[in-house]
Short mmCIF file of C-alpha atoms in Angstrom, two decimals:
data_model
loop_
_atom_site.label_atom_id
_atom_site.label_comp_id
_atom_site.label_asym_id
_atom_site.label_seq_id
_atom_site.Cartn_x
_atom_site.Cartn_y
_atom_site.Cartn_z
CA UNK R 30 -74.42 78.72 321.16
CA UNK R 31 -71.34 78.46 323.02
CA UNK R 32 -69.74 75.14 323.06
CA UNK R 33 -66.76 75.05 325.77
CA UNK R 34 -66.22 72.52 328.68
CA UNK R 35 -64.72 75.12 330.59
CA UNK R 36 -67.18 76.46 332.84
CA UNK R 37 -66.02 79.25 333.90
CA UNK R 38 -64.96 80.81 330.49
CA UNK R 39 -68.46 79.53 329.20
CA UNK R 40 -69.93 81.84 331.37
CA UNK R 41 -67.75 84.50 331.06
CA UNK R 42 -68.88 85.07 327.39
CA UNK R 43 -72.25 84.35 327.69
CA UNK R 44 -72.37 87.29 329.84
CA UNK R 45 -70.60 89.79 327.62
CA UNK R 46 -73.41 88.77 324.97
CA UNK R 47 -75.97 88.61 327.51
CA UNK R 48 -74.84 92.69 327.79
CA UNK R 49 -75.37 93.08 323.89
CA UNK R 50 -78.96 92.13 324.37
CA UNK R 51 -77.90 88.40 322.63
CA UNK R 52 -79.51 85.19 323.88
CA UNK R 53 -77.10 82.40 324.74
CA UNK R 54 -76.80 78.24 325.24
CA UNK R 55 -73.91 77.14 326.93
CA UNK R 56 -73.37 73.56 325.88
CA UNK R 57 -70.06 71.76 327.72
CA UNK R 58 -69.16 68.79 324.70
CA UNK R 59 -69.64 68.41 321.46
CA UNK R 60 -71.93 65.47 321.27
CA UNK R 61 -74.07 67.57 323.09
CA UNK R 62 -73.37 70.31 320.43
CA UNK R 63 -74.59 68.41 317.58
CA UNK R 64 -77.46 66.75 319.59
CA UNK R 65 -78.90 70.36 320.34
CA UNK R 66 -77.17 72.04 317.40
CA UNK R 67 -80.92 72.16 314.93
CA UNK R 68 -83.58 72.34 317.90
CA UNK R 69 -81.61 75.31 319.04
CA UNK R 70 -80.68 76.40 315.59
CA UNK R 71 -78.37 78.82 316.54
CA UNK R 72 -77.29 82.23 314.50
CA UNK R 73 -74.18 81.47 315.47
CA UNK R 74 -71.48 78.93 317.20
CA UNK R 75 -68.74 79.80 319.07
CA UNK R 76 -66.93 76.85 319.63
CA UNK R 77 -63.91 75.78 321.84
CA UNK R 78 -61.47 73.12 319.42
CA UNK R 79 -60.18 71.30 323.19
CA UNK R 80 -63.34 69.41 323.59
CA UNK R 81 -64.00 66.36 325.55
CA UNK R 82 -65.04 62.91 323.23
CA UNK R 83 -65.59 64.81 319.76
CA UNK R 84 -63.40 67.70 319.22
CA UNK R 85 -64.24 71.01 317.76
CA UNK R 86 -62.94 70.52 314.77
CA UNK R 87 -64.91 67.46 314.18
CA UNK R 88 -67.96 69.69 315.17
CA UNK R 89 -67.09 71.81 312.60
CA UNK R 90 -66.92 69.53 309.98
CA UNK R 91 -70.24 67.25 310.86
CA UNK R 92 -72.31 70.91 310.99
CA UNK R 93 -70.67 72.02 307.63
CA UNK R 94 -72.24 68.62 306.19
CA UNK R 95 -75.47 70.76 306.07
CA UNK R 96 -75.04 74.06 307.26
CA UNK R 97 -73.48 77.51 306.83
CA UNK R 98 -74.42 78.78 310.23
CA UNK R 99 -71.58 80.92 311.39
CA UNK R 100 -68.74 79.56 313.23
CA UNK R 101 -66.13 81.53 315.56
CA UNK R 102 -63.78 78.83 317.10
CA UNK R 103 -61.77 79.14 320.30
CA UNK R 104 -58.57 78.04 321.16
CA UNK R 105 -55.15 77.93 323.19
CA UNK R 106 -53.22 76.95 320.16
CA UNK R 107 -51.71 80.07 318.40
CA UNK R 108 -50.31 77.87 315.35
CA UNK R 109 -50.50 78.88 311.68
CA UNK R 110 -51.32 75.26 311.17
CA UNK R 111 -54.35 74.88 313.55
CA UNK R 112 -55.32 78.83 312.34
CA UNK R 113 -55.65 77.48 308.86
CA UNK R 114 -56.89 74.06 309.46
CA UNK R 115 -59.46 75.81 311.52
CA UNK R 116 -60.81 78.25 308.70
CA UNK R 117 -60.38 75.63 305.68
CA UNK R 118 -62.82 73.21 307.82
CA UNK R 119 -65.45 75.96 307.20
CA UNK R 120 -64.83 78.25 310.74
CA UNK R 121 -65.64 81.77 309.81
CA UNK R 122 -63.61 82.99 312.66
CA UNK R 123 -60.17 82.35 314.76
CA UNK R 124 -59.42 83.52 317.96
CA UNK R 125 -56.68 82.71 320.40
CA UNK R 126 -57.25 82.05 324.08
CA UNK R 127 -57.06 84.08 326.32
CA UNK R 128 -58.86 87.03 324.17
CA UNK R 129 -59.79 90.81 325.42
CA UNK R 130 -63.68 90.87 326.04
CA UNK R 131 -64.39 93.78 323.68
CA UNK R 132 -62.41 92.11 321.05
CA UNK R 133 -64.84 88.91 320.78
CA UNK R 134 -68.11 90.83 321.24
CA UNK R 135 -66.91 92.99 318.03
CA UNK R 136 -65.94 90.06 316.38
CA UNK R 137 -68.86 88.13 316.58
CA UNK R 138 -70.60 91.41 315.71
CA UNK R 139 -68.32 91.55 312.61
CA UNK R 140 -69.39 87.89 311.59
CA UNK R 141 -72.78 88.38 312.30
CA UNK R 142 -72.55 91.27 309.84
CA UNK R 143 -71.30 89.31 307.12
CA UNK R 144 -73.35 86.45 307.11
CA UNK R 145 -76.51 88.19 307.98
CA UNK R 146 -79.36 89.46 305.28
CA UNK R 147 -82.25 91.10 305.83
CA UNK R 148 -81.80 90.69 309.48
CA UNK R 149 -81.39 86.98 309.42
CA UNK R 150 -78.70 84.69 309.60
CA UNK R 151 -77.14 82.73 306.01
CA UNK R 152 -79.77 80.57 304.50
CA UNK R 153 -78.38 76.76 304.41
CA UNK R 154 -77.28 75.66 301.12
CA UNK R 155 -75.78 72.74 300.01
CA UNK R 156 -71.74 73.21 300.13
CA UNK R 157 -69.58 73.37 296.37
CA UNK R 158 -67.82 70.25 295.62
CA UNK R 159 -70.24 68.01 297.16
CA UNK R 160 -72.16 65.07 295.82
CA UNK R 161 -75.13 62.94 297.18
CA UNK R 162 -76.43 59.74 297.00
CA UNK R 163 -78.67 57.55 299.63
CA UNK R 164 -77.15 57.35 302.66
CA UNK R 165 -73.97 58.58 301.22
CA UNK R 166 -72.48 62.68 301.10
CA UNK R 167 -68.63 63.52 300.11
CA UNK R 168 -67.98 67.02 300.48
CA UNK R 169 -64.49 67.45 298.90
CA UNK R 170 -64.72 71.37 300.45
CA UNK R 171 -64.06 70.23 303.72
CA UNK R 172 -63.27 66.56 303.21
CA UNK R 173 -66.13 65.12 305.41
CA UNK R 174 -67.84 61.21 303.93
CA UNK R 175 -71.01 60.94 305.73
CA UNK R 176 -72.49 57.42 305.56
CA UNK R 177 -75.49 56.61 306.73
CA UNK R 178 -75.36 59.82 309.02
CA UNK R 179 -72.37 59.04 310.58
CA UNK R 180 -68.93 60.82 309.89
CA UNK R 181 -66.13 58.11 308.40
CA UNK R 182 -62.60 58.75 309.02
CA UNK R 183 -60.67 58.64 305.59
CA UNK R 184 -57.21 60.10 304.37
CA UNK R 185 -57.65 62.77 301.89
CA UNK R 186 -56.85 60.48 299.14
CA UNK R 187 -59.44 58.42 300.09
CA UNK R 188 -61.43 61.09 299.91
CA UNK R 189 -60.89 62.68 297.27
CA UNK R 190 -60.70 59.41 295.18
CA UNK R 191 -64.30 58.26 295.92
CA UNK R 192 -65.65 61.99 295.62
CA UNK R 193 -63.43 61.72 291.91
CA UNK R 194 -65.84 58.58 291.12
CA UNK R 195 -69.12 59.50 292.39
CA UNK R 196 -69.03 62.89 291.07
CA UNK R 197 -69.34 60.60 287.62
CA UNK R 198 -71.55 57.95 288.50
CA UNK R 199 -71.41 54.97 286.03
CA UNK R 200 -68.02 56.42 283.99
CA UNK R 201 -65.45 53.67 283.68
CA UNK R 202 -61.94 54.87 284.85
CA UNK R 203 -58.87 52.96 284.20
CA UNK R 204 -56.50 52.40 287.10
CA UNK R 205 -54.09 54.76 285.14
CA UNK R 206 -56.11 57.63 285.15
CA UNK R 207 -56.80 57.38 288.44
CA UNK R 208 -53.51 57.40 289.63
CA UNK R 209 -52.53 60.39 287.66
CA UNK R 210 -56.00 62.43 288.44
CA UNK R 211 -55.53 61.95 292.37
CA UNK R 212 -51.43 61.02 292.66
CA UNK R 213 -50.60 63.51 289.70
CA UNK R 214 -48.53 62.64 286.95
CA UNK R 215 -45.32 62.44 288.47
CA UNK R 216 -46.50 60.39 291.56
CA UNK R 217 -43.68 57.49 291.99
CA UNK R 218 -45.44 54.48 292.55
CA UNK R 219 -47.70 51.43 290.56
CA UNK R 220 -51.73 50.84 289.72
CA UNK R 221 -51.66 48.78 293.23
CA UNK R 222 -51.91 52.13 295.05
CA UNK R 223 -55.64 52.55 293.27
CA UNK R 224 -56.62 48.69 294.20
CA UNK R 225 -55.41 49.09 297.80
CA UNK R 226 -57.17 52.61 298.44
CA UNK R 227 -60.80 51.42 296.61
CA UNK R 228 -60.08 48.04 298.59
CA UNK R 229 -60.29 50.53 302.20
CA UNK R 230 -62.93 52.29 300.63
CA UNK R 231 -65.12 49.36 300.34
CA UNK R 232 -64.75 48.18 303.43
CA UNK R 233 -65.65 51.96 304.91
CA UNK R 234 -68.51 51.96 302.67
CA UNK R 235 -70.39 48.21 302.62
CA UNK R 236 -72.42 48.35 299.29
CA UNK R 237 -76.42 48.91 299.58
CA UNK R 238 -79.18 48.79 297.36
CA UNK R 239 -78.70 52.03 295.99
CA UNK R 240 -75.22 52.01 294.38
CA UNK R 241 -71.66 50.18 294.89
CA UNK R 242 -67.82 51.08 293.79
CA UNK R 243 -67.43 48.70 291.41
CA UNK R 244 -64.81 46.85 289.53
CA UNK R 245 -64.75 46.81 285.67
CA UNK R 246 -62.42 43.45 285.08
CA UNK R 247 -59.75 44.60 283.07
CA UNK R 248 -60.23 48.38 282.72
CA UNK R 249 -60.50 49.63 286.45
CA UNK R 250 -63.43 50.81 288.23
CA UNK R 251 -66.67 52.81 288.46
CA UNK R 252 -69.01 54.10 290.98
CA UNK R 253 -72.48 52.29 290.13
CA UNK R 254 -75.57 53.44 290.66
CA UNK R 255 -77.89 50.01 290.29
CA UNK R 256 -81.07 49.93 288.75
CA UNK R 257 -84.19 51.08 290.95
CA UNK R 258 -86.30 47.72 292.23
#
């Protein structure tokens, strides 16, 4: 699947795969992407990071939720920062516009290679440092909170303080330990930092049926899971 909004290059490498014998889906956003992304279900993505509405890198992310299917993306920006950022968000592959033909048919040869066994592509399995609950996913591999299957903007520390408390559900943590498990012990601030960030994580996250973050008066806070009805 080839995910650009640029015509013209869209077409360009469908036809040097088209010349390896590969079938190809041009798709021009990435709403569209994600729309078509399992009916297709692609062996692989090559996807363009300048996208219209959702950008690739948000593409990236919402298809790492619950896939491994490989990822090559595209881009203008020659940055170490956007390289890395890139790869870290679960791409398998980086290249910079404009590329040599030759070059990205042996690359997405190369990746195909990798990820392939016994002629298919990587099963799907569920990504490390992830925990689940209903209507809830933190995946602290590539910092994506689904809730109720929608993608929720947070800061990392957000993240990776609500991933810290559901990945023990019902443990008590004190406001101190917090603060030193997701600030580190020589962050310079006060236990308000905690109350402020679970304060922005409840309203991100209205409570439901299933569970709730949930405040132990004097001691700190838990993630809850309540009692099936």
């Amino acid at each position: 699947m080839i995910v650009d909004d640029d015509a013209s290059i869209a077409e360009l490498i469908s036809l040097y795969l088209e010349k390896e014998c590969y079938d190809t889906r041009m798709v021009s956003d990435g709403e569209e992407a994600l729309k078509i992304f399992k009916d297709y279900d692609p062996d692989m993505i090559l996807l363009d990071l300048m996208l219209p509405g959702i950008d690739g890198y948000q593409v990236c992310r919402q298809i790492r939720v619950d896939s491994d299917v490989p990822i090559m993306m595209l881009s203008a920006k020659g940055e170490i920062f956007d390289k890395v950022l890139g790869l870290e968000l679960g791409a398998d592959d980086y290249m910079i516009k404009p590329f040599d033909s030759k070059e990205l048919v042996a690359r997405v040869k190369a990746v195909l290679r990798r990820t392939a066994r016994s002629g298919k592509p990587a099963e799907t399995k569920k990504p490390e440092n992830c925990v689940e609950y209903v209507g809830l996913s933190v995946n602290l591999s590539n910092y994506a909170v689904v809730y109720k299957d929608q993608i929720v903007d947070m800061p990392p520390k957000e993240i990776e303080l609500l991933y810290f408390l559901a990945a023990s559900p019902n443990q008590v943590f004190t406001r101190e330990q917090l603060l030193d498990h997701i600030w580190g012990y020589e962050y310079i601030g006060d236990t308000r930092t905690v109350d402020v960030h679970i304060k922005r994580l409840r309203e991100k996250l209205p409570d439901n049926e299933y569970w709730r973050i949930a405040t132990v008066w004097g001691i700190g806070y838990k993630f809850e899971l309540k009692p099936a009805r």
